[in-house]
Amino acid sequence: MTDIASPAPKRERSSLLTNPRTRSLLIQGVLFVAVAVALWFFISNGRANLAARNIATGFGFLEQSSGFDISQSLIRYDDTATYGRVFFVGLLNTLLVSGIGIVFATIIGFAVGIARLSKNWLLSKLAEVYVEVIRNLPLLFQILFWYLGVLAAMPAARQSLSLFGLAYVNNRGVVLARPIFGEGSDIVGLALLAGIILAAAMRWWAHRRQMQTGQPFPVIKTALALIFGLPLLAFAATGAPISIEWPELRGFNFSGGIRVLPEFVALLIALSTYTASFIAEIVRAGIMAVSRGQTEAAESLGLRPGPILRLVVVPQALRVIIPPLTSQYLNLTKNSSLGVAIGYPDFFAVFAGTTLNQTGQAIEIIAMTMAVYLTISLITSALMNIYNRRMALVER
Amino acid sequence: MTRMWKVAIAAAALTFPALPASAAGTLDQVKSKGFIQCGVSQGIIGYSAPNDKGEWSGFDVDYCRALAAAIFNDPNKVKFTPLSTKDRFTALQSGEVDILSRNTTWTLDRDTKLGLNFVGTTYYDGQGFMVKKSMKINSALELSGASVCTQTGTTTELNLADYFRNNKMKYEVVAFATVDETIKAYESGRCDVLTTDASQLYSTRLKLASPDDHVILPEIISKEPLGPVVRHGDDQWFDIAKWTFFAMLDAEELGVSSKNVEEMKKSTNPEIRRLLGVEGSLGEGLGLTNDWIVRIVSKVGNYGEVFDRNLGAGSKLKIDRGYNRLWTKGGIQYAPPVR
Ligand SMILES: N[C@@H](CCC(=O)N[C@@H](CS)C(=O)NCC(=O)O)C(=O)O
């Protein structure tokens, strides 16, 4: 790209075809037309074939009521709701299990990856066994293991295991105590928000002060006081507006409280532990890619192992870790569709499965399904790319 | 994901131009490839399941064998494709199978919007509930609050929602894609109740570790007329499919069975003579030979024989024929006459 300054070397009769710029434009143009023609070909054929077979087409089905129930839904849903709503119920269920799964997988993965490099022999062996066992067993097998082998083996509802009355575990999943927000609880919420904002501001201020004057400030203690103290004060001042609904055994199962389905729990555990075993290897590779000299230099400055890891090694390792980590996040999200095997109502199961079958509109539904997974993947990659750019080495 | 690929490929197949072969009738295609591709369930004892010799057998399977007997004079010229409830219609629409014979309920929606034609009702069924005996429940109306295991993509899950809403009862549905997953979840205690068509409950019960610990509740909450299905747009194939079924009923009604069919050819009864192609040329009208019913009855049997062997007294299931008795015997099975 230096030809702005220096005039392009004069070639004999640079024809349209030999000019690299026009040539690449031409090729792209031809490709574009070919793709467009192919798309048109498939769409028009699809329409003709469906019409010839009297199969309903179009997206009108999204407004029809579904007639079936779904076991877990984050938004209001019953069998009189539309297929359009089924789409969102499924999508949210997929995002829920993938989102929480990604958080858990990252935490476990980092812990195991670092443990594997530990000087403690037992710890590093345990981490190695974890990685080798989990990584080498098929995920579907692990999902079924957690579902049929562990959760289904829990006692029946009437003999539920109780965790201090706060939660009950039985073969129908987990029941948690549910907080009930009465009048005035929004003030408590606002107080919590204020606490978080104040804590962040305080941290920023303390950092600047330390930079300028060298004086440290008890950041963590103050932050905890702000984040917990403010809402507690508000709670007392507004007359304890938040109460707790305790789960109660009635009829077939518990009523009251929050129910977490065993399908969700099994899928979440399997997805996060499985993905964590890959993340652990990525983290290990990333840390090993940071040259030994960095650690030695930090040691010679008198830093202790904890801060060395946190301040010197991990930030540099992250640059190696983030790109493959992104693929793991994408894998986890796509793997969540294996939940069909245990009846978890994720997007794939309720939309590409049940809805497709009840309406028979395979082409529309498969196209929408591909679009959804593609969009989720592209958004995840985009976010990770932004993060990667921020972490990238700033060259001076 | 493999399931997704199956459906995706079937869906994609619909976006290709109709091949010259599929422009020809299904009968010609079937004849030129030498066998019928028949979609069945993934394993319901009595309807379609591999037997101890590894051959597909059952009530739904025998219907396809009857069709093969009528066309090829050989009940073994069929290949079976096991299909889940979820994949079955796409497989038929895209031409992966020539006929679907898989305990499928005839509904208006399926008959019209899915571009399908229902051949008839080979089995009158209705939806029921199965629970563990130890729960001491005697009626479906005591099921409020229960967890119910069922299969997705069925009329079953729709009826279930209707029934519980109508009776103002709460419930939790856990829906699986295959029978085996559904049964496992029920057995493991994940659900209190298993629901599907009553006949399949009897057959499912046989698959459980201790069948006697489970009871089927008396309520039948829906009408489930089950029958084979073909694609829209090929009337000849639709006719062959329909009349193969009717012929089996008419044979039973006239007392023609696999044991006596050869003697019956000598009968003087004009109805029997027409049925067996001794008189007239009715088979040719269908694009088959005139002895097509002789082939069906001698190779596979009449409706009563097929029922008895797979589902009735001659089988492990011992299901009472109930509504599926001939109209002359107090049931509602009634076929138009062969004439
Ligand atoms: N008749 C109902 C439901 C029939 C049905 O498919 N039942 C399940 C539950 S037993 C089944 O056949 N499963 C066997 C399989 O998936 O192979 C329908 O057509 O929707």
Tab-separated table of N, CA and C in Angstrom, chain B residues 130-242:
chain	number	residue	atom	x	y	z
B	130	MET	N	-50.565	-44.174	32.581
B	130	MET	CA	-50.043	-45.288	33.381
B	130	MET	C	-49.333	-44.718	34.613
B	131	VAL	N	-49.580	-45.326	35.779
B	131	VAL	CA	-48.905	-44.891	37.008
B	131	VAL	C	-48.388	-46.121	37.758
B	132	LYS	N	-47.565	-45.869	38.750
B	132	LYS	CA	-47.094	-46.977	39.578
B	132	LYS	C	-48.215	-47.398	40.519
B	133	LYS	N	-48.356	-48.702	40.693
B	133	LYS	CA	-49.399	-49.212	41.569
B	133	LYS	C	-49.259	-48.640	42.973
B	134	SER	N	-47.991	-48.499	43.404
B	134	SER	CA	-47.747	-48.079	44.782
B	134	SER	C	-48.297	-46.686	45.075
B	135	MET	N	-48.610	-45.929	44.030
B	135	MET	CA	-49.137	-44.588	44.290
B	135	MET	C	-50.597	-44.616	44.700
B	136	LYS	N	-51.240	-45.786	44.499
B	136	LYS	CA	-52.636	-45.957	44.926
B	136	LYS	C	-53.555	-44.892	44.333
B	137	ILE	N	-53.418	-44.713	43.030
B	137	ILE	CA	-54.280	-43.754	42.350
B	137	ILE	C	-55.230	-44.542	41.470
B	138	ASN	N	-56.517	-44.154	41.486
B	138	ASN	CA	-57.486	-44.936	40.731
B	138	ASN	C	-58.064	-44.193	39.548
B	139	SER	N	-57.853	-42.886	39.519
B	139	SER	CA	-58.474	-42.134	38.442
B	139	SER	C	-57.552	-41.012	38.005
B	140	ALA	N	-57.632	-40.671	36.721
B	140	ALA	CA	-56.804	-39.595	36.195
B	140	ALA	C	-57.137	-38.270	36.868
B	141	LEU	N	-58.342	-38.172	37.426
B	141	LEU	CA	-58.720	-36.910	38.068
B	141	LEU	C	-57.984	-36.678	39.381
B	142	GLU	N	-57.250	-37.701	39.833
B	142	GLU	CA	-56.454	-37.513	41.056
B	142	GLU	C	-55.037	-37.076	40.724
B	143	LEU	N	-54.766	-36.733	39.470
B	143	LEU	CA	-53.382	-36.499	39.062
B	143	LEU	C	-52.910	-35.056	39.216
B	144	SER	N	-53.709	-34.199	39.832
B	144	SER	CA	-53.294	-32.800	39.923
B	144	SER	C	-51.927	-32.669	40.590
B	145	GLY	N	-51.059	-31.890	39.973
B	145	GLY	CA	-49.723	-31.664	40.530
B	145	GLY	C	-48.687	-32.674	40.079
B	146	ALA	N	-49.087	-33.637	39.266
B	146	ALA	CA	-48.165	-34.709	38.890
B	146	ALA	C	-47.184	-34.280	37.801
B	147	SER	N	-46.051	-34.984	37.740
B	147	SER	CA	-45.131	-34.839	36.609
B	147	SER	C	-45.490	-35.903	35.591
B	148	VAL	N	-45.584	-35.519	34.328
B	148	VAL	CA	-46.023	-36.449	33.304
B	148	VAL	C	-44.952	-36.574	32.229
B	149	CYS	N	-44.516	-37.804	31.952
B	149	CYS	CA	-43.548	-38.028	30.882
B	149	CYS	C	-44.288	-38.350	29.591
B	150	THR	N	-43.840	-37.750	28.505
B	150	THR	CA	-44.460	-38.051	27.222
B	150	THR	C	-43.474	-37.785	26.101
B	151	GLN	N	-43.934	-38.046	24.855
B	151	GLN	CA	-43.040	-37.865	23.725
B	151	GLN	C	-43.390	-36.598	22.958
B	152	THR	N	-42.375	-35.883	22.475
B	152	THR	CA	-42.671	-34.627	21.771
B	152	THR	C	-43.194	-34.889	20.376
B	153	GLY	N	-43.847	-33.888	19.831
B	153	GLY	CA	-44.310	-33.972	18.461
B	153	GLY	C	-45.464	-34.930	18.293
B	154	THR	N	-46.238	-35.138	19.348
B	154	THR	CA	-47.353	-36.076	19.270
B	154	THR	C	-48.666	-35.359	19.539
B	155	THR	N	-49.766	-36.016	19.178
B	155	THR	CA	-51.060	-35.509	19.610
B	155	THR	C	-51.162	-35.664	21.129
B	156	THR	N	-50.384	-36.609	21.665
B	156	THR	CA	-50.427	-36.892	23.093
B	156	THR	C	-50.175	-35.650	23.942
B	157	GLU	N	-49.135	-34.882	23.579
B	157	GLU	CA	-48.823	-33.733	24.424
B	157	GLU	C	-49.872	-32.646	24.286
B	158	LEU	N	-50.557	-32.612	23.146
B	158	LEU	CA	-51.619	-31.621	22.968
B	158	LEU	C	-52.851	-32.001	23.795
B	159	ASN	N	-53.248	-33.287	23.730
B	159	ASN	CA	-54.403	-33.743	24.518
B	159	ASN	C	-54.161	-33.561	26.005
B	160	LEU	N	-52.921	-33.814	26.390
B	160	LEU	CA	-52.549	-33.710	27.795
B	160	LEU	C	-52.814	-32.297	28.301
B	161	ALA	N	-52.333	-31.315	27.520
B	161	ALA	CA	-52.525	-29.918	27.911
B	161	ALA	C	-54.018	-29.611	28.003
B	162	ASP	N	-54.801	-30.078	26.997
B	162	ASP	CA	-56.249	-29.832	27.003
B	162	ASP	C	-56.899	-30.430	28.244
B	163	TYR	N	-56.539	-31.681	28.514
B	163	TYR	CA	-57.208	-32.408	29.587
B	163	TYR	C	-56.967	-31.740	30.940
B	164	PHE	N	-55.724	-31.401	31.209
B	164	PHE	CA	-55.429	-30.808	32.514
B	164	PHE	C	-56.019	-29.411	32.625
B	165	ARG	N	-56.024	-28.677	31.534
B	165	ARG	CA	-56.607	-27.330	31.593
B	165	ARG	C	-58.111	-27.429	31.814
B	166	ASN	N	-58.772	-28.323	31.040
B	166	ASN	CA	-60.215	-28.486	31.176
B	166	ASN	C	-60.623	-28.881	32.577
B	167	ASN	N	-59.813	-29.727	33.207
B	167	ASN	CA	-60.155	-30.195	34.540
B	167	ASN	C	-59.524	-29.345	35.624
B	168	LYS	N	-58.963	-28.215	35.221
B	168	LYS	CA	-58.357	-27.254	36.159
B	168	LYS	C	-57.362	-27.938	37.093
B	169	MET	N	-56.529	-28.784	36.512
B	169	MET	CA	-55.509	-29.438	37.325
B	169	MET	C	-54.144	-28.931	36.863
B	170	LYS	N	-53.207	-28.890	37.810
B	170	LYS	CA	-51.847	-28.481	37.458
B	170	LYS	C	-51.033	-29.717	37.133
B	171	TYR	N	-50.003	-29.544	36.334
B	171	TYR	CA	-49.118	-30.666	36.049
B	171	TYR	C	-47.824	-30.129	35.489
B	172	GLU	N	-46.843	-31.022	35.412
B	172	GLU	CA	-45.575	-30.643	34.808
B	172	GLU	C	-45.287	-31.658	33.714
B	173	VAL	N	-44.978	-31.182	32.516
B	173	VAL	CA	-44.733	-32.116	31.426
B	173	VAL	C	-43.230	-32.234	31.210
B	174	VAL	N	-42.746	-33.451	31.012
B	174	VAL	CA	-41.355	-33.656	30.624
B	174	VAL	C	-41.402	-34.422	29.315
B	175	ALA	N	-40.992	-33.753	28.239
B	175	ALA	CA	-41.181	-34.340	26.913
B	175	ALA	C	-39.851	-34.785	26.319
B	176	PHE	N	-39.819	-36.016	25.822
B	176	PHE	CA	-38.599	-36.581	25.249
B	176	PHE	C	-38.799	-36.864	23.769
B	177	ALA	N	-37.673	-37.084	23.073
B	177	ALA	CA	-37.770	-37.292	21.635
B	177	ALA	C	-37.983	-38.756	21.247
B	178	THR	N	-37.599	-39.701	22.082
B	178	THR	CA	-37.797	-41.106	21.700
B	178	THR	C	-38.506	-41.877	22.811
B	179	VAL	N	-39.085	-43.042	22.430
B	179	VAL	CA	-39.790	-43.859	23.432
B	179	VAL	C	-38.853	-44.271	24.556
B	180	ASP	N	-37.650	-44.710	24.187
B	180	ASP	CA	-36.766	-45.254	25.207
B	180	ASP	C	-36.390	-44.214	26.255
B	181	GLU	N	-36.137	-42.991	25.817
B	181	GLU	CA	-35.828	-41.929	26.777
B	181	GLU	C	-37.023	-41.681	27.693
B	182	THR	N	-38.211	-41.716	27.095
B	182	THR	CA	-39.426	-41.472	27.877
B	182	THR	C	-39.600	-42.555	28.935
B	183	ILE	N	-39.431	-43.801	28.508
B	183	ILE	CA	-39.631	-44.911	29.441
B	183	ILE	C	-38.597	-44.855	30.560
B	184	LYS	N	-37.345	-44.556	30.206
B	184	LYS	CA	-36.286	-44.506	31.218
B	184	LYS	C	-36.584	-43.450	32.268
B	185	ALA	N	-37.044	-42.292	31.814
B	185	ALA	CA	-37.333	-41.218	32.761
B	185	ALA	C	-38.479	-41.620	33.685
B	186	TYR	N	-39.483	-42.294	33.127
B	186	TYR	CA	-40.609	-42.735	33.945
B	186	TYR	C	-40.139	-43.781	34.959
B	187	GLU	N	-39.336	-44.707	34.495
B	187	GLU	CA	-38.861	-45.759	35.390
B	187	GLU	C	-37.967	-45.219	36.488
B	188	SER	N	-37.169	-44.201	36.157
B	188	SER	CA	-36.226	-43.682	37.139
B	188	SER	C	-36.941	-42.854	38.203
B	189	GLY	N	-38.247	-42.605	38.028
B	189	GLY	CA	-38.971	-41.857	39.038
B	189	GLY	C	-39.040	-40.379	38.736
B	190	ARG	N	-38.545	-39.962	37.569
B	190	ARG	CA	-38.617	-38.551	37.222
B	190	ARG	C	-40.069	-38.106	37.091
B	191	CYS	N	-40.924	-39.019	36.615
B	191	CYS	CA	-42.333	-38.679	36.435
B	191	CYS	C	-43.211	-39.616	37.247
B	192	ASP	N	-44.404	-39.117	37.590
B	192	ASP	CA	-45.377	-39.964	38.264
B	192	ASP	C	-46.190	-40.728	37.243
B	193	VAL	N	-46.305	-40.143	36.052
B	193	VAL	CA	-47.254	-40.655	35.070
B	193	VAL	C	-46.576	-40.778	33.714
B	194	LEU	N	-46.935	-41.826	32.978
B	194	LEU	CA	-46.522	-41.937	31.580
B	194	LEU	C	-47.800	-41.887	30.764
B	195	THR	N	-47.826	-41.073	29.730
B	195	THR	CA	-49.042	-41.032	28.925
B	195	THR	C	-48.733	-41.204	27.447
B	196	THR	N	-49.588	-41.962	26.777
B	196	THR	CA	-49.570	-42.114	25.320
B	196	THR	C	-50.851	-42.838	24.931
B	197	ASP	N	-50.951	-43.253	23.677
B	197	ASP	CA	-52.126	-44.006	23.250
B	197	ASP	C	-52.218	-45.281	24.094
B	198	ALA	N	-53.432	-45.643	24.492
B	198	ALA	CA	-53.617	-46.744	25.439
B	198	ALA	C	-52.941	-48.025	24.968
B	199	SER	N	-53.085	-48.338	23.667
B	199	SER	CA	-52.505	-49.590	23.173
B	199	SER	C	-50.999	-49.579	23.397
B	200	GLN	N	-50.370	-48.409	23.180
B	200	GLN	CA	-48.924	-48.333	23.352
B	200	GLN	C	-48.529	-48.398	24.825
B	201	LEU	N	-49.470	-48.010	25.710
B	201	LEU	CA	-49.185	-48.153	27.136
B	201	LEU	C	-49.037	-49.637	27.478
B	202	TYR	N	-49.936	-50.462	26.894
B	202	TYR	CA	-49.836	-51.899	27.175
B	202	TYR	C	-48.501	-52.424	26.685
B	203	SER	N	-48.113	-51.957	25.498
B	203	SER	CA	-46.874	-52.466	24.939
B	203	SER	C	-45.658	-51.908	25.679
B	204	THR	N	-45.750	-50.651	26.108
B	204	THR	CA	-44.658	-50.057	26.874
B	204	THR	C	-44.484	-50.769	28.207
B	205	ARG	N	-45.615	-51.153	28.798
B	205	ARG	CA	-45.552	-51.802	30.102
B	205	ARG	C	-44.709	-53.076	30.034
B	206	LEU	N	-44.781	-53.752	28.878
B	206	LEU	CA	-43.976	-54.972	28.724
B	206	LEU	C	-42.481	-54.681	28.750
B	207	LYS	N	-42.112	-53.462	28.406
B	207	LYS	CA	-40.693	-53.115	28.360
B	207	LYS	C	-40.150	-52.754	29.740
B	208	LEU	N	-41.033	-52.529	30.709
B	208	LEU	CA	-40.578	-52.112	32.036
B	208	LEU	C	-40.002	-53.299	32.798
B	209	ALA	N	-39.165	-52.987	33.784
B	209	ALA	CA	-38.496	-54.041	34.536
B	209	ALA	C	-39.508	-54.958	35.220
B	210	SER	N	-40.498	-54.375	35.888
B	210	SER	CA	-41.518	-55.228	36.501
B	210	SER	C	-42.894	-54.699	36.123
B	211	PRO	N	-43.410	-55.205	35.003
B	211	PRO	CA	-44.670	-54.694	34.446
B	211	PRO	C	-45.827	-54.709	35.453
B	212	ASP	N	-45.811	-55.670	36.371
B	212	ASP	CA	-46.963	-55.789	37.259
B	212	ASP	C	-47.062	-54.673	38.289
B	213	ASP	N	-45.988	-53.895	38.430
B	213	ASP	CA	-46.039	-52.803	39.401
B	213	ASP	C	-46.711	-51.549	38.849
B	214	HIS	N	-47.202	-51.639	37.621
B	214	HIS	CA	-47.774	-50.440	37.012
B	214	HIS	C	-49.213	-50.697	36.588
B	215	VAL	N	-50.047	-49.683	36.740
B	215	VAL	CA	-51.439	-49.836	36.299
B	215	VAL	C	-51.787	-48.767	35.280
B	216	ILE	N	-52.742	-49.129	34.419
B	216	ILE	CA	-53.234	-48.169	33.440
B	216	ILE	C	-54.579	-47.670	33.938
B	217	LEU	N	-54.719	-46.358	34.056
B	217	LEU	CA	-55.938	-45.786	34.623
B	217	LEU	C	-57.096	-45.921	33.639
B	218	PRO	N	-58.329	-45.985	34.157
B	218	PRO	CA	-59.473	-46.265	33.280
B	218	PRO	C	-59.791	-45.152	32.277
B	219	GLU	N	-59.457	-43.904	32.577
B	219	GLU	CA	-59.863	-42.813	31.676
B	219	GLU	C	-59.169	-42.877	30.324
B	220	ILE	N	-59.950	-42.705	29.288
B	220	ILE	CA	-59.415	-42.538	27.935
B	220	ILE	C	-59.771	-41.110	27.563
B	221	ILE	N	-58.763	-40.275	27.340
B	221	ILE	CA	-59.061	-38.846	27.249
B	221	ILE	C	-59.165	-38.308	25.824
B	222	SER	N	-58.995	-39.156	24.815
B	222	SER	CA	-59.045	-38.612	23.457
B	222	SER	C	-59.415	-39.690	22.457
B	223	LYS	N	-59.675	-39.258	21.233
B	223	LYS	CA	-59.858	-40.197	20.124
B	223	LYS	C	-58.541	-40.251	19.369
B	224	GLU	N	-57.991	-41.418	19.184
B	224	GLU	CA	-56.756	-41.555	18.413
B	224	GLU	C	-56.961	-42.563	17.297
B	225	PRO	N	-57.543	-42.126	16.189
B	225	PRO	CA	-57.653	-43.050	15.061
B	225	PRO	C	-56.287	-43.182	14.387
B	226	LEU	N	-55.675	-44.344	14.498
B	226	LEU	CA	-54.328	-44.526	13.958
B	226	LEU	C	-54.392	-45.160	12.578
B	227	GLY	N	-53.542	-44.704	11.694
B	227	GLY	CA	-53.542	-45.307	10.371
B	227	GLY	C	-52.325	-44.926	9.561
B	228	PRO	N	-52.130	-45.622	8.413
B	228	PRO	CA	-51.001	-45.301	7.540
B	228	PRO	C	-51.228	-43.969	6.807
B	229	VAL	N	-50.136	-43.384	6.358
B	229	VAL	CA	-50.199	-42.063	5.730
B	229	VAL	C	-49.369	-42.053	4.452
B	230	VAL	N	-49.891	-41.359	3.415
B	230	VAL	CA	-49.105	-41.156	2.189
B	230	VAL	C	-49.046	-39.654	1.874
B	231	ARG	N	-48.226	-39.296	0.905
B	231	ARG	CA	-48.119	-37.895	0.490
B	231	ARG	C	-49.317	-37.489	-0.352
B	232	HIS	N	-49.623	-36.197	-0.331
B	232	HIS	CA	-50.596	-35.647	-1.268
B	232	HIS	C	-50.091	-35.815	-2.687
B	233	GLY	N	-51.026	-35.901	-3.634
B	233	GLY	CA	-50.624	-35.713	-5.018
B	233	GLY	C	-50.396	-36.984	-5.817
B	234	ASP	N	-50.601	-38.160	-5.225
B	234	ASP	CA	-50.476	-39.367	-6.025
B	234	ASP	C	-51.684	-40.253	-5.723
B	235	ASP	N	-52.738	-40.036	-6.497
B	235	ASP	CA	-54.004	-40.698	-6.194
B	235	ASP	C	-53.928	-42.207	-6.362
B	236	GLN	N	-53.148	-42.655	-7.335
B	236	GLN	CA	-53.061	-44.097	-7.569
B	236	GLN	C	-52.469	-44.797	-6.345
B	237	TRP	N	-51.401	-44.206	-5.825
B	237	TRP	CA	-50.734	-44.792	-4.653
B	237	TRP	C	-51.651	-44.745	-3.437
B	238	PHE	N	-52.374	-43.635	-3.296
B	238	PHE	CA	-53.333	-43.466	-2.207
B	238	PHE	C	-54.402	-44.566	-2.305
B	239	ASP	N	-54.905	-44.798	-3.514
B	239	ASP	CA	-55.917	-45.843	-3.711
B	239	ASP	C	-55.379	-47.226	-3.332
B	240	ILE	N	-54.167	-47.521	-3.777
B	240	ILE	CA	-53.595	-48.839	-3.467
B	240	ILE	C	-53.475	-49.007	-1.953
B	241	ALA	N	-53.007	-47.953	-1.311
B	241	ALA	CA	-52.817	-48.017	0.139
B	241	ALA	C	-54.154	-48.239	0.842
B	242	LYS	N	-55.185	-47.456	0.414
B	242	LYS	CA	-56.507	-47.578	1.037
B	242	LYS	C	-57.075	-48.978	0.845
